[in-house]
Coordinates of C-alpha atoms and ligand atoms in Angstrom, one line a residue:
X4 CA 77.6 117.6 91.1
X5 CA 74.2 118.1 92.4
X6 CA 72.6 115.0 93.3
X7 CA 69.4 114.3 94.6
X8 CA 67.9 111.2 96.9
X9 CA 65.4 110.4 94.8
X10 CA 64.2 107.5 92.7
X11 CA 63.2 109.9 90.2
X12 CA 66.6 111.5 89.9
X13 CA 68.6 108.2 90.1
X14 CA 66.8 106.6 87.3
X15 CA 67.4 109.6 85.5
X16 CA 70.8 109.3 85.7
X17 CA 70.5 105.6 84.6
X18 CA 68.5 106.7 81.5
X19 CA 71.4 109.0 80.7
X20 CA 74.6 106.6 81.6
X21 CA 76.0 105.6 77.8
X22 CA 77.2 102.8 79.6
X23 CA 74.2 101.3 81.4
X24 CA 73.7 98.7 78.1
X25 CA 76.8 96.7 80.1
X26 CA 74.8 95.8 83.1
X27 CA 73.4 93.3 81.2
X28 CA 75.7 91.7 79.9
X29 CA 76.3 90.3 83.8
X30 CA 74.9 87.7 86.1
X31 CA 73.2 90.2 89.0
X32 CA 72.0 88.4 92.2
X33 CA 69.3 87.9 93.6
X34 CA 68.7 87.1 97.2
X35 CA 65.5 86.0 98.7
X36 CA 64.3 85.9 95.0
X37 CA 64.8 90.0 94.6
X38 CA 67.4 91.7 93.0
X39 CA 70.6 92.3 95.0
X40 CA 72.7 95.3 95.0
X41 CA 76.1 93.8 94.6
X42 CA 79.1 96.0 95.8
X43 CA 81.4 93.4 96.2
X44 CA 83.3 94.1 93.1
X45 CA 86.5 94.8 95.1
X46 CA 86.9 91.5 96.2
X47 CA 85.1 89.1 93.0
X48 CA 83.9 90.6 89.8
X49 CA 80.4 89.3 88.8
X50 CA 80.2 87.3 85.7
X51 CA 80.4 87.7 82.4
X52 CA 77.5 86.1 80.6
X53 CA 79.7 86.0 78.1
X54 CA 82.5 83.7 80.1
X55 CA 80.6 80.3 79.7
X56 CA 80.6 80.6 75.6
X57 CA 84.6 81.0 76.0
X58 CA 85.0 78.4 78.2
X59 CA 82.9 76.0 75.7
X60 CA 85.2 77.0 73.2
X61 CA 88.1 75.6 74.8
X62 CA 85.9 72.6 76.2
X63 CA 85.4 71.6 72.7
X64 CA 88.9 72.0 71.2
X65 CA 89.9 70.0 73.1
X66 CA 87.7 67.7 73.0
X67 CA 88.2 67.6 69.1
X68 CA 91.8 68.7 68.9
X69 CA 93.8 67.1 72.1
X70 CA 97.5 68.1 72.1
X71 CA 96.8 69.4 68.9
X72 CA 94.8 72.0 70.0
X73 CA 98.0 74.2 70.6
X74 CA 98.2 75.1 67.3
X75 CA 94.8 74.2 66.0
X76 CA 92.1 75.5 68.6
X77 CA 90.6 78.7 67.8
X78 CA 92.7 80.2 69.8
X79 CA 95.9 78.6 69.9
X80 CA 97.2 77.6 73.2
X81 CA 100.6 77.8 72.2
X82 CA 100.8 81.3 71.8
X83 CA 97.5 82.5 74.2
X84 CA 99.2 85.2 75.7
X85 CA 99.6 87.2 72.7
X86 CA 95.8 87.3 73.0
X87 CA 95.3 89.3 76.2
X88 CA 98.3 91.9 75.5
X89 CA 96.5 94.3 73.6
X90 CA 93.5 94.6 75.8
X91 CA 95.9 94.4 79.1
X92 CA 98.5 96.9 78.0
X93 CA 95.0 99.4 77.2
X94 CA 94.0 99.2 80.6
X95 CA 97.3 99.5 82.6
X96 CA 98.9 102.0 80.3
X97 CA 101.6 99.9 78.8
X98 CA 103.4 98.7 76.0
X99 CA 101.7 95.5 74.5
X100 CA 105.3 93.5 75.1
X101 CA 105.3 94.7 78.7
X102 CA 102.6 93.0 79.7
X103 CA 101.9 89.1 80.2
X104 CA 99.4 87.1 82.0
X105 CA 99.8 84.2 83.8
X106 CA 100.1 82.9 87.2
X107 CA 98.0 84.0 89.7
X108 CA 99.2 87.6 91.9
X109 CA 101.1 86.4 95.4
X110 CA 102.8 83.6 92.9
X111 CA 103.8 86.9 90.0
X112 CA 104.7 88.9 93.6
X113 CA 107.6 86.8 94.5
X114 CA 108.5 86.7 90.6
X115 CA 109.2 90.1 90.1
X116 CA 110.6 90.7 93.5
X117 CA 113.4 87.8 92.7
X118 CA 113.9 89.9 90.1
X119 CA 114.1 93.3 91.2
X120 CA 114.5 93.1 94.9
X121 CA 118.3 92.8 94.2
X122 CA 119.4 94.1 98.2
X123 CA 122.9 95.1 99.4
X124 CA 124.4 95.0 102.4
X125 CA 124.2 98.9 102.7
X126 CA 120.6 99.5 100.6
X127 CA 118.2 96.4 101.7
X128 CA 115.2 98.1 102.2
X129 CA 111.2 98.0 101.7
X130 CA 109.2 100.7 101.9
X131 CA 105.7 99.6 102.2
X132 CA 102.1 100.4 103.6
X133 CA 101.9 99.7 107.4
X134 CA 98.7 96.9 107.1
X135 CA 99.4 96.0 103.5
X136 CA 97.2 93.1 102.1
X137 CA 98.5 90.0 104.3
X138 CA 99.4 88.2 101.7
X139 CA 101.7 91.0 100.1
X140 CA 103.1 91.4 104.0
X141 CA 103.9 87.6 104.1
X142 CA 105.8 87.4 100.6
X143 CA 108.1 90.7 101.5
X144 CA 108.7 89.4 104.3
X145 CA 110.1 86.0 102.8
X146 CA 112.0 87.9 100.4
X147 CA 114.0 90.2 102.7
X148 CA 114.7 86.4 104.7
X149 CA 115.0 84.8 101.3
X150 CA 118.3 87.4 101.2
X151 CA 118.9 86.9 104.9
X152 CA 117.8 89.8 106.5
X153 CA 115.8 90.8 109.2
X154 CA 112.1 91.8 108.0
X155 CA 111.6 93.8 111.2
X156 CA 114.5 95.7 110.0
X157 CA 114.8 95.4 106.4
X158 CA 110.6 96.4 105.5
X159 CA 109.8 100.5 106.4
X160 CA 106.1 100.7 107.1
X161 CA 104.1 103.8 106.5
X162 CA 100.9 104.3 108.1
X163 CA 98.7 107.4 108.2
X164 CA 99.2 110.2 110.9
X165 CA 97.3 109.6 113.4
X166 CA 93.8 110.7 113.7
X167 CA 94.0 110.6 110.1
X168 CA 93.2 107.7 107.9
X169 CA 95.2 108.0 104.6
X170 CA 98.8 108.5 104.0
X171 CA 99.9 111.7 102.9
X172 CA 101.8 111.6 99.6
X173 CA 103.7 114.0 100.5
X174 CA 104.7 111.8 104.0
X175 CA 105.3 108.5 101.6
X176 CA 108.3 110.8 99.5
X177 CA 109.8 112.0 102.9
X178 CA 110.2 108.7 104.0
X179 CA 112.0 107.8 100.8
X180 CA 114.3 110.6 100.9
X181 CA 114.7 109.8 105.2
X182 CA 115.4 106.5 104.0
X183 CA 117.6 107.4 100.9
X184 CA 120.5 105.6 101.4
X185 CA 119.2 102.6 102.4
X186 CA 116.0 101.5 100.4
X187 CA 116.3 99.1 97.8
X188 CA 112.3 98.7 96.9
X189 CA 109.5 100.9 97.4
X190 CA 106.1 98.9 96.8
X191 CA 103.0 99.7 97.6
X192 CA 99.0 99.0 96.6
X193 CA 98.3 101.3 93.8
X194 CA 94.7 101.6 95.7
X195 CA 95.1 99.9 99.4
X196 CA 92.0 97.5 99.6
X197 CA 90.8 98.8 103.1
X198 CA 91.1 102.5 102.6
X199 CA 90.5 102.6 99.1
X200 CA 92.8 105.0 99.0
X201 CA 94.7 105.6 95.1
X202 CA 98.6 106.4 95.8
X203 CA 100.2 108.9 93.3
X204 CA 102.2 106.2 91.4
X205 CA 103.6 109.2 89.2
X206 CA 105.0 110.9 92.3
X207 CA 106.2 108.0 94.3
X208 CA 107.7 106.6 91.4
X209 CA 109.7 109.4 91.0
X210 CA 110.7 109.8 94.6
X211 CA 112.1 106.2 94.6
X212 CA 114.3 106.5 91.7
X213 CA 115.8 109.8 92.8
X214 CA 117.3 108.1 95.9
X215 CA 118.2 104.9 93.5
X216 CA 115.5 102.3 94.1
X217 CA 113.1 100.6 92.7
X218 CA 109.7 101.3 92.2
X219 CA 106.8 98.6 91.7
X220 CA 102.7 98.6 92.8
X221 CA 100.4 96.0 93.5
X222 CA 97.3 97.1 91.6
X223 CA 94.9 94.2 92.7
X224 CA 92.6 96.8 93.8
X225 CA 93.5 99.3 90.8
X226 CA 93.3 97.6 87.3
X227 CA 89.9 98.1 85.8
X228 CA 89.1 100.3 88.8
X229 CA 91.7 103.4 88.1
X230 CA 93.5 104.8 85.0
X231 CA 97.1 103.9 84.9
X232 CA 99.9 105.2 83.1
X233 CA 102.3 102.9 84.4
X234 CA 105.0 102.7 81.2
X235 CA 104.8 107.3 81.6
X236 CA 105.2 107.0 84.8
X237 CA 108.2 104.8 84.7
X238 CA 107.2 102.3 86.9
X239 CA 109.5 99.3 87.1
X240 CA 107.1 96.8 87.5
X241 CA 103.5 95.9 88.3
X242 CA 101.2 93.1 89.5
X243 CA 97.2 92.5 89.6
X244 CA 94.6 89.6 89.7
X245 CA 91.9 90.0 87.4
X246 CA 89.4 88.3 89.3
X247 CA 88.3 91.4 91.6
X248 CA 87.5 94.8 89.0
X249 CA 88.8 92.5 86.0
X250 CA 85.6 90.4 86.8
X251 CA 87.6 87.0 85.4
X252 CA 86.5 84.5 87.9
X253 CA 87.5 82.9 91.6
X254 CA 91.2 82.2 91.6
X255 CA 91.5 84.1 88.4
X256 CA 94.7 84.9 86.4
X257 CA 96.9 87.7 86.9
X258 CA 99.2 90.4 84.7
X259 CA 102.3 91.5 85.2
X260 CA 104.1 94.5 84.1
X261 CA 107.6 94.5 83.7
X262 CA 108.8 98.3 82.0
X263 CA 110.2 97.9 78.6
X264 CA 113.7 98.9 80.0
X265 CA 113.9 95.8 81.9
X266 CA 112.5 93.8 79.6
X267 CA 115.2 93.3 77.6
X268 CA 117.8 92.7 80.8
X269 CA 119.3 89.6 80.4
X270 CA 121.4 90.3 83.9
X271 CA 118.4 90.8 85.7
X272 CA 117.8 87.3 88.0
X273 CA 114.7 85.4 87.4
X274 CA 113.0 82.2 88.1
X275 CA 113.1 80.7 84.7
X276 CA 110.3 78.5 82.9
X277 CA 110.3 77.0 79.1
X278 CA 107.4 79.1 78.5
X279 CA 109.5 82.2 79.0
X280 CA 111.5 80.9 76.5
X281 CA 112.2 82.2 72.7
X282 CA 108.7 80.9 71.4
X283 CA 110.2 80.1 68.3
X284 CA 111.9 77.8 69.8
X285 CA 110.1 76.4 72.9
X286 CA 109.4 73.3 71.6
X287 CA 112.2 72.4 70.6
X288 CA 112.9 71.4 74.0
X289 CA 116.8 72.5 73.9
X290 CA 119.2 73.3 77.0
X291 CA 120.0 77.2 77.2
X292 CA 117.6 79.7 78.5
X293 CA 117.0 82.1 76.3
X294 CA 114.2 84.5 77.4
X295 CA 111.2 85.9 75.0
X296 CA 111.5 89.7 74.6
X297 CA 109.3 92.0 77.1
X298 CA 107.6 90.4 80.1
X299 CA 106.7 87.5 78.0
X300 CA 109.9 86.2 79.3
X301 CA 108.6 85.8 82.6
X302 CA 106.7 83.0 81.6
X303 CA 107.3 80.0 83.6
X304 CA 104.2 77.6 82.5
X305 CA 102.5 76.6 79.6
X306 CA 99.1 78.9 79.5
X307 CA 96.2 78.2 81.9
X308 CA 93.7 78.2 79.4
X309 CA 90.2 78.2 81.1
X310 CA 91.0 81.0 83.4
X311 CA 92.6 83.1 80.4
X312 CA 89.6 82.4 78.4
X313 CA 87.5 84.0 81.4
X314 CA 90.1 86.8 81.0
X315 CA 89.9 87.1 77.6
X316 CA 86.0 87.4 77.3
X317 CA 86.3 90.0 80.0
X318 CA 88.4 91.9 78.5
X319 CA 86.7 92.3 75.4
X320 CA 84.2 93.8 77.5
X321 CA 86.3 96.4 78.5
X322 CA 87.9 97.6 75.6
X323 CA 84.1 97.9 74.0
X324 CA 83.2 99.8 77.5
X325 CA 86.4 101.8 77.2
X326 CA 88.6 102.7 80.6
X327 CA 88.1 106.6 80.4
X328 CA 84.1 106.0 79.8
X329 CA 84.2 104.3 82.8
X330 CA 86.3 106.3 85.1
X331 CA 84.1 108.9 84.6
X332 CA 80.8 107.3 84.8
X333 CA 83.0 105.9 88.7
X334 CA 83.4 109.3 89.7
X335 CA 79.5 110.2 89.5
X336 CA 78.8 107.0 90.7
X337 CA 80.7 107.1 94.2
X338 CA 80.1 110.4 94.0
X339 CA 76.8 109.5 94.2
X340 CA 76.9 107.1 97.1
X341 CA 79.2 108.9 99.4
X342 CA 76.5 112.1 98.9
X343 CA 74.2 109.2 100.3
X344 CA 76.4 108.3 102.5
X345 CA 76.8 111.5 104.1
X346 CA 73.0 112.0 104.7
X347 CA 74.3 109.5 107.7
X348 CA 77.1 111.3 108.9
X349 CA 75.6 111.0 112.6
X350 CA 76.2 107.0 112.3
X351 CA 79.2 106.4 109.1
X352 CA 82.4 108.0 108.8
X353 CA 84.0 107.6 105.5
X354 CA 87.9 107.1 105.5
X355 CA 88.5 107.2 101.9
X356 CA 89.9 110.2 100.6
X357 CA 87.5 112.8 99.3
X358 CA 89.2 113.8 96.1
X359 CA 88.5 111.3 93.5
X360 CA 91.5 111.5 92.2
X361 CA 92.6 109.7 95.0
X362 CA 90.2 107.1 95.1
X363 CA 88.5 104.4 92.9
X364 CA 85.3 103.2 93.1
X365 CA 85.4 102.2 96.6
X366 CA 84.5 103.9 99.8
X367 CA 85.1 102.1 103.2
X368 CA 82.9 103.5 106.1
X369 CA 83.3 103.1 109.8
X370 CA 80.3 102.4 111.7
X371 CA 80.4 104.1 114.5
X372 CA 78.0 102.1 116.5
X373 CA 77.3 98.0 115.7
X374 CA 79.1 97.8 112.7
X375 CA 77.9 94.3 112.5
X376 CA 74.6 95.1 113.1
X377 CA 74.0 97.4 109.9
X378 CA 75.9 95.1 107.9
X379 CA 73.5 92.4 108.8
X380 CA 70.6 94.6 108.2
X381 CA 72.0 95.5 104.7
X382 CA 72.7 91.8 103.6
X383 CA 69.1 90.8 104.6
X384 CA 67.6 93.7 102.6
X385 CA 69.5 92.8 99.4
X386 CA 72.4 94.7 99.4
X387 CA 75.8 92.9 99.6
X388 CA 78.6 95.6 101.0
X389 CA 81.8 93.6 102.4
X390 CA 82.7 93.6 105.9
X391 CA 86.1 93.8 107.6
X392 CA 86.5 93.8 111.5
X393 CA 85.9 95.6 113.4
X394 CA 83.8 98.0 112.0
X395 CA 84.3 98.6 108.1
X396 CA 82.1 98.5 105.5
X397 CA 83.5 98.6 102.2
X398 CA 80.8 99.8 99.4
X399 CA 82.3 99.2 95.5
X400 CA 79.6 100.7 92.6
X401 CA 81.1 99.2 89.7
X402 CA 80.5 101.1 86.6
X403 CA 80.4 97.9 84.4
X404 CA 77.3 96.6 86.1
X405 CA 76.2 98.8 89.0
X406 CA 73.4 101.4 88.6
X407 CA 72.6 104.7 90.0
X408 CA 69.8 103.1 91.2
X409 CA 71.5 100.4 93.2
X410 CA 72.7 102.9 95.0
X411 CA 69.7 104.9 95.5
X412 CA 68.3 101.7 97.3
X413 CA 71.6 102.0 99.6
X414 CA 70.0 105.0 100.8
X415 CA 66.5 103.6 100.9
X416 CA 68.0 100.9 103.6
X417 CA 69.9 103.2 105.2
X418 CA 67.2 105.4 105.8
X419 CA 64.9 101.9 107.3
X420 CA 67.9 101.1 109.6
X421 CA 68.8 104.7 111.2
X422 CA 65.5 106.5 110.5
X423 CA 65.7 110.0 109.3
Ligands
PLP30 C1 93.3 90.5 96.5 C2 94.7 90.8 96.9 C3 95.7 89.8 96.9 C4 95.3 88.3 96.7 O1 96.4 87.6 96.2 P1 96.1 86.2 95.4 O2 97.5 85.8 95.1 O3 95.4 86.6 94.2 O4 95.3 85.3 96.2 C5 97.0 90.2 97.2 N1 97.3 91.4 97.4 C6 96.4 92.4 97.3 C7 96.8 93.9 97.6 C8 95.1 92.2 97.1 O5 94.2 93.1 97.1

């Protein structure tokens, strides 16, 4: 694309973006009374304006309906889940039935891992990103000890070459195939959150069950960010929050994918919960397990109704926005920044990967000099990046609410803090 640095040029862009209507249908910031440019939509979604209406909802069921309100609120408690499958299955490229919401993501981590981490004595092993997310390092850690091994043995990292700051896909299959008879689990981010590197899940996926194990992705940083495919790629299973690109609040829900050949597999261990259980029966408060069909049956709890509702009203903004009209309004968008971006090439290095097909919206920079310093400078001239020692800046346009604009300004301070 040819982009300009321009005001002109990035409102034009605004006046021709189909989806610029959704911007307002957010709560921006402002700091220091002016309009901040928000990038922090890798790490909290802004708000809905329509979230508090769906909350209310709920508010005044029960208020009028008590326990009754499973069955009698507008939208029935009971069943809730049924609710967000639609939507969820849309934006993760699934099956309605294999998808559920519920729990929040480390808790639906060590879920599925009970289920299919299923180690032997001879093929035990993790593959997984050398500086994973801490928390996903800290539950696969407890699972290879939950089966009594060794993490320093059992987990395979894989870190980039060095000098080089994402992982090959092509160095992520060897190390399956190096690793053949011995790995158990291959899971990785499906877009690491300090890269902002996108894996190939179609590739890897494959990799892993040619040498017999099992495949399954965090997308925390990829749901509402990236197109998946996950039930064509074959992907075992899957876990996200929704409160980062899903824009569904702090300490939001989560989903879970679970591929409709599992779904089914009674064999398969799991951490049981009555609302897992055959729903026509679940309240008739009987001994015997009996799972619901699909990832439904992962259930443990009954439905955490205010943070679904959040979920729910965000979600209906997605399937109005429609996942592929925002991909592609993503890729001109960081397009757009990282052409800004470059204009500073003397001062930022950016470390995600060029192609966007293996990227999201995000691009993480390394300040070469005084990281801090810029990010400071940034902050007090209304625009929010996040920061991660010792010298990232991570920079996510979201195409729901961020403008071209937005990140013309980006440039504008750029250009006040290194002079051009
Ligand atoms: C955000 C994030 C988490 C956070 O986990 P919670 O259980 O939602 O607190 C975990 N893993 C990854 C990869 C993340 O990006």
């Amino acid at each position: 694309m040819d982009f300009e640095n321009s005001f002109s040029y990035a409102q034009k862009m605004d006046q021709e973006d189909s989806l610029a209507k959704f911007r307002d249908q957010f709560h921006l910031l402002t700091h220091n009374g002016k309009q901040q440019v928000y990038l922090c939509g890798n790490s909290l979604g802004l708000q809905p304006k329509t979230v508090r209406a769906a909350i209310e909802q709920e508010l005044l069921d029960w208020e009028k309906y008590g326990v009754e309100g499973h069955f009698n609120a507008k939208n029935p408690w009971f069943s809730y889940h049924h609710l967000l499958s639609q939507s969820t299955s849309k934006l993760v490229g699934a099956l309605p039935s294999e998808v559920v919401v519920m729990n929040n993501l480390t808790t639906n981590l060590h879920l599925m891992l009970v289920s299919f981490y299923r180690p032997t004595e001879k093929k035990y092993k993790i593959l997984m990103e050398a500086s994973a997310f801490p928390s996903d390092q800290y539950a696969i850690e407890s699972q290879t000890r939950l089966h009594g091994f060794d993490p320093n043995v059992a987990i395979v990292e894989i870190s980039a070459k060095d000098g080089e700051n994402n992982i090959k896909t092509e160095d992520i299959i060897s190390a399956i195939e190096e690793n053949a008879d011995e790995l158990s689990l291959v899971m990785l981010g499906g877009v690491n959150y300090f890269s902002g590197q996108a894996f190939d899940m179609k590739k890897i996926t494959a990799a892993a069950h040619s040498v017999g194990a099992v495949a399954g992705f965090d997308l925390a940083h990829a749901a509402g960010n990236i197109p998946l495919l996950l039930h064509d790629w074959d992907v075992d299973f899957a876990v996200w929050c929704t409160y980062k690109y899903l824009n569904s609040g702090p300490g939001g829900t989560s989903g879970v994918f679970v591929h409709e050949k599992h779904g089914n597999n009674r064999n398969l261990p799991r951490f049981a919960g009555w609302w897992g259980h055959d729903e026509s029966a679940r309240f008739q408060m009987k001994k015997g397990f009996v799972p619901m069909q699909g990832a439904a049956g992962w259930q443990l709890s009954n439905a955490q109704i205010f943070p679904m509702a959040i979920h729910k009203a965000s979600l209906e903004i997605f399937d109005k926005a429609g996942m592929d009209n925002l991909r592609a309004k993503s890729i001109k968008l960081t397009g757009y920044l990282e052409f800004i971006l470059k204009q500073y090439a003397d001062h930022l290095t950016i470390i995600t990967p060029e192609n966007p097909q293996e990227r999201g919206c995000q691009l993480s920079v390394i300040v070469k000099q005084d990281g801090r310093k810029l990010f400071d400078f940034l902050v007090a001239n209304q625009i929010l990046p996040d920061w991660r020692e010792p010298n990232v800046v991570r920079m996510s346009p979201v195409p729901l609410y961020s403008s071209f604009e937005d990140v013309y300004r980006v440039g504008e301070a750029l250009n006040n803090y290194f002079g051009n």
